[in-house]
Tab-separated table of C-alpha atoms in Angstrom:
chain	number	residue	atom	x	y	z
A	93	MET	CA	44.759	47.631	96.003
A	94	LEU	CA	43.505	50.927	94.794
A	95	ARG	CA	43.717	52.324	98.323
A	96	ALA	CA	47.260	51.032	98.758
A	97	PHE	CA	48.331	52.453	95.410
A	98	THR	CA	46.798	55.814	96.200
A	99	TYR	CA	48.520	55.985	99.572
A	100	GLY	CA	51.848	54.958	98.103
A	101	ALA	CA	51.589	57.488	95.296
A	102	TRP	CA	50.694	60.241	97.723
A	103	GLY	CA	53.589	59.267	99.959
A	104	ALA	CA	56.013	59.479	97.077
A	105	LEU	CA	54.516	62.774	95.958
A	106	SER	CA	54.670	64.258	99.436
A	107	LYS	CA	58.331	63.296	99.758
A	108	ALA	CA	59.039	64.958	96.415
A	109	ILE	CA	57.264	68.112	97.608
A	110	VAL	CA	59.298	68.170	100.828
A	111	LEU	CA	62.552	67.601	98.923
A	112	THR	CA	61.696	70.383	96.474
A	113	GLY	CA	61.024	72.723	99.390
A	114	VAL	CA	64.334	71.864	101.009
A	115	LEU	CA	66.206	72.518	97.771
A	116	ALA	CA	64.370	75.806	97.320
A	117	VAL	CA	65.417	77.142	100.711
A	118	ALA	CA	68.950	75.687	100.710
A	119	PRO	CA	71.517	78.496	100.530
A	120	ALA	CA	73.334	78.904	97.225
A	121	ALA	CA	77.031	78.183	97.198
A	122	ALA	CA	78.968	81.307	98.148
A	123	GLU	CA	80.810	83.045	95.334
A	124	PRO	CA	84.572	83.378	95.766
A	125	VAL	CA	85.843	86.740	96.919
A	126	GLU	CA	87.191	88.607	93.876
A	127	ILE	CA	90.244	90.792	94.405
A	128	VAL	CA	91.697	92.984	91.652
A	129	ALA	CA	95.461	93.481	92.011
A	130	LEU	CA	96.128	96.862	90.393
A	131	GLY	CA	99.834	97.426	89.904
A	132	ASP	CA	102.874	97.524	87.670
A	133	SER	CA	105.469	94.923	86.646
A	134	LEU	CA	105.914	93.810	90.264
A	135	THR	CA	102.271	92.766	90.284
A	136	GLU	CA	102.288	91.483	86.712
A	137	GLY	CA	105.153	89.056	87.401
A	138	TYR	CA	107.712	90.500	85.016
A	139	GLY	CA	110.510	88.124	84.025
A	140	LEU	CA	108.954	85.067	85.679
A	141	PRO	CA	107.016	82.020	84.497
A	142	ILE	CA	103.313	82.726	85.023
A	143	GLN	CA	103.005	80.393	88.018
A	144	ASP	CA	105.884	82.124	89.844
A	145	GLY	CA	104.429	85.632	89.705
A	146	LEU	CA	102.835	87.529	92.574
A	147	VAL	CA	99.189	86.818	91.750
A	148	PRO	CA	99.502	83.024	91.277
A	149	GLN	CA	101.680	82.660	94.375
A	150	LEU	CA	99.313	84.823	96.428
A	151	THR	CA	96.301	82.843	95.206
A	152	GLU	CA	98.015	79.595	96.179
A	153	TRP	CA	98.999	81.006	99.591
A	154	LEU	CA	95.405	82.046	100.303
A	155	ALA	CA	93.931	78.757	99.065
A	156	ALA	CA	96.274	76.819	101.367
A	157	ARG	CA	94.706	78.740	104.256
A	158	GLY	CA	91.175	77.892	103.231
A	159	HIS	CA	90.201	81.067	101.394
A	160	ASP	CA	87.917	80.797	98.382
A	161	VAL	CA	89.270	83.722	96.418
A	162	ARG	CA	89.889	84.834	92.857
A	163	VAL	CA	92.754	87.292	92.392
A	164	VAL	CA	92.687	89.170	89.085
A	165	ASN	CA	96.082	90.194	87.728
A	166	ALA	CA	95.716	93.861	86.740
A	167	GLY	CA	99.444	94.539	86.720
A	168	VAL	CA	100.909	96.363	83.710
A	169	SER	CA	104.664	96.656	83.254
A	170	GLY	CA	105.900	100.233	83.268
A	171	ASP	CA	102.685	101.613	84.712
A	172	THR	CA	102.789	104.700	86.898
A	173	THR	CA	100.149	105.926	89.318
A	174	ALA	CA	98.719	107.945	86.396
A	175	GLY	CA	98.324	104.781	84.326
A	176	GLY	CA	96.706	103.040	87.264
A	177	LEU	CA	94.212	105.855	87.673
A	178	SER	CA	93.341	105.782	83.970
A	179	ARG	CA	92.269	102.146	84.163
A	180	ALA	CA	91.089	101.850	87.769
A	181	ALA	CA	87.364	102.150	87.011
A	182	TRP	CA	87.228	99.593	84.200
A	183	SER	CA	89.466	97.181	86.120
A	184	LEU	CA	86.657	96.777	88.660
A	185	GLY	CA	83.960	94.401	87.464
A	186	PRO	CA	80.479	93.936	88.936
A	187	GLY	CA	81.772	91.004	90.998
A	188	THR	CA	84.821	92.779	92.420
A	189	ASP	CA	84.862	92.783	96.223
A	190	ALA	CA	88.285	94.249	96.970
A	191	MET	CA	91.363	95.781	95.380
A	192	ILE	CA	95.084	95.700	96.087
A	193	VAL	CA	96.792	98.884	94.913
A	194	ALA	CA	100.556	98.525	94.465
A	195	LEU	CA	101.792	101.472	92.415
A	196	GLY	CA	104.492	104.107	92.697
A	197	GLY	CA	107.703	102.292	91.811
A	198	ASN	CA	107.789	103.673	88.277
A	199	ASP	CA	106.954	107.144	89.563
A	200	LEU	CA	110.131	106.856	91.621
A	201	LEU	CA	112.213	105.649	88.705
A	202	ARG	CA	111.055	108.643	86.674
A	203	GLY	CA	111.457	111.140	89.530
A	204	ILE	CA	107.807	112.216	89.272
A	205	ASP	CA	106.699	114.900	91.710
A	206	PRO	CA	105.185	113.145	94.764
A	207	ALA	CA	102.307	115.637	94.728
A	208	PHE	CA	101.312	114.303	91.305
A	209	SER	CA	101.628	110.683	92.418
A	210	ARG	CA	99.554	111.451	95.484
A	211	ARG	CA	96.720	112.946	93.409
A	212	ASN	CA	96.663	109.839	91.251
A	213	LEU	CA	96.546	107.456	94.199
A	214	ASP	CA	93.845	109.618	95.759
A	215	GLY	CA	91.849	109.283	92.542
A	216	ILE	CA	92.221	105.487	92.544
A	217	LEU	CA	91.001	105.274	96.130
A	218	GLN	CA	88.051	107.506	95.250
A	219	VAL	CA	87.105	105.133	92.422
A	220	ALA	CA	87.221	102.191	94.835
A	221	GLN	CA	85.214	104.046	97.452
A	222	GLU	CA	82.501	104.962	94.966
A	223	ALA	CA	82.354	101.322	93.826
A	224	GLY	CA	82.048	100.087	97.411
A	225	VAL	CA	85.294	98.115	97.078
A	226	GLU	CA	87.630	97.526	100.029
A	227	VAL	CA	91.286	98.472	99.439
A	228	LEU	CA	94.702	97.314	100.555
A	229	LEU	CA	97.269	99.999	99.703
A	230	VAL	CA	100.839	98.732	99.298
A	231	GLY	CA	103.455	101.423	99.739
A	232	MET	CA	106.946	102.163	98.507
A	233	GLN	CA	109.800	104.125	100.050
A	234	ALA	CA	111.920	106.589	98.132
A	235	PRO	CA	115.708	106.160	98.346
A	236	GLY	CA	117.698	108.823	100.143
A	237	ASN	CA	119.424	110.096	97.001
A	238	TYR	CA	116.209	111.866	95.967
A	239	GLY	CA	116.741	114.293	98.822
A	240	PRO	CA	115.005	114.534	102.206
A	241	ASP	CA	112.050	116.629	101.023
A	242	TYR	CA	111.209	114.314	98.137
A	243	LYS	CA	111.568	111.225	100.333
A	244	ALA	CA	109.416	112.669	103.102
A	245	ALA	CA	106.633	113.643	100.700
A	246	PHE	CA	106.708	110.363	98.803
A	247	ASP	CA	106.879	108.072	101.836
A	248	ALA	CA	104.101	109.940	103.662
A	249	MET	CA	101.467	109.713	100.921
A	250	TYR	CA	100.706	106.038	101.471
A	251	PRO	CA	99.897	106.081	105.216
A	252	GLU	CA	98.094	109.422	104.917
A	253	LEU	CA	95.861	108.252	102.058
A	254	ALA	CA	95.205	104.918	103.760
A	255	GLU	CA	94.015	106.780	106.846
A	256	ARG	CA	91.896	109.187	104.822
A	257	TYR	CA	90.063	106.388	102.998
A	258	ASP	CA	90.120	103.835	105.832
A	259	ALA	CA	92.134	101.485	103.634
A	260	LEU	CA	94.395	98.735	104.881
A	261	LEU	CA	98.102	99.497	104.517
A	262	VAL	CA	101.291	97.541	103.955
A	263	PRO	CA	104.080	100.130	104.298
A	264	SER	CA	106.421	98.615	101.725
A	265	PHE	CA	105.999	96.122	98.890
A	266	PHE	CA	109.452	94.759	99.741
A	267	ASP	CA	108.870	94.264	103.486
A	268	GLY	CA	109.170	90.510	103.111
A	269	LEU	CA	112.726	90.708	101.827
A	270	ARG	CA	114.185	91.487	105.211
A	271	GLU	CA	114.071	89.564	108.426
A	272	PRO	CA	111.396	90.623	110.940
A	273	GLY	CA	112.604	93.536	113.045
A	274	ALA	CA	115.742	94.032	110.956
A	275	GLU	CA	116.800	97.274	109.379
A	276	PRO	CA	116.219	97.631	105.625
A	277	ALA	CA	118.716	95.382	103.918
A	278	ALA	CA	121.489	96.711	101.730
A	279	PRO	CA	121.140	96.039	97.980
A	280	ALA	CA	123.852	93.381	98.185
A	281	ASP	CA	121.886	91.532	100.865
A	282	LEU	CA	118.779	91.490	98.662
A	283	ALA	CA	120.534	90.211	95.543
A	284	ARG	CA	119.632	86.579	96.199
A	285	PHE	CA	115.933	87.481	96.073
A	286	MET	CA	116.133	89.543	92.890
A	287	GLN	CA	116.368	88.916	89.188
A	288	ALA	CA	119.467	90.036	87.299
A	289	ASP	CA	118.043	93.542	86.773
A	290	GLY	CA	118.102	94.168	90.518
A	291	ILE	CA	114.565	95.604	90.379
A	292	HIS	CA	112.205	92.653	90.105
A	293	PRO	CA	112.056	89.787	92.606
A	294	ASN	CA	112.786	86.224	91.583
A	295	ARG	CA	110.569	83.281	92.531
A	296	GLU	CA	111.962	83.077	96.068
A	297	GLY	CA	111.692	86.827	96.477
A	298	VAL	CA	108.032	86.772	95.421
A	299	ALA	CA	107.367	83.926	97.872
A	300	ARG	CA	108.775	86.024	100.710
A	301	ILE	CA	106.800	89.079	99.599
A	302	VAL	CA	103.603	86.997	99.505
A	303	ALA	CA	104.249	85.596	102.987
A	304	ALA	CA	104.576	89.140	104.343
A	305	LEU	CA	101.654	90.512	102.323
A	306	GLY	CA	99.320	87.559	102.877
A	307	PRO	CA	98.030	88.371	106.385
A	308	ALA	CA	96.990	91.862	105.231
A	309	VAL	CA	95.174	90.304	102.263
A	310	GLU	CA	93.372	87.997	104.706
A	311	ARG	CA	92.193	91.085	106.613
A	312	LEU	CA	91.082	92.557	103.281
A	313	ILE	CA	89.040	89.404	102.591
A	314	ASP	CA	87.434	89.659	106.040
A	315	ARG	CA	86.475	93.254	105.372
A	316	ALA	CA	85.032	92.424	101.966
A	317	ALA	CA	83.026	89.520	103.382
A	318	ALA	CA	81.594	91.754	106.117
A	319	ASP	CA	80.244	94.338	103.653
């Protein structure tokens, strides 16, 4: 009896030791990829219920495609590229893996010199680079009434900075509001996707923007996961 008891006790103990070893070497559950969305009212979700804004809709879009991701809403209404630069560093936490930068619309509305906007965006990308954070830069296009020189300088800063910092690029925040391959839509054609102010997208407009932006964000996630 003593021998049987001893053998049984040892067997139970040995199984416990093996199980403990397995648990010790089992990989920890992967943390979700954290993306900070640095932007203005377009990012913040101005004029919309929280769940209809860009960040919640983008998070839902990514989750539906199997991505374990946390998107932090760092959009501030009225923010310019200067405001974005002033808070870029403290917007990035220790767990931040990537950043979406969508700024410049308010610079346009205020007619700010594109050279100034460019320096600010350059500074934001430097902050991300120093933090080891991958970036998706979302551009804007100036309207023609600013004059050809202003438009050329403003439109060029996004692709040129993306190339300089090896950042991903979406040429225009509003790309999703026109049919693939179509010319930029006239304001009247976009009205059904916009709120009454004609500046901010409505729920359907945000959904279309997310659908166009989403594949680039997936590439951003792949880059962040590879680092």
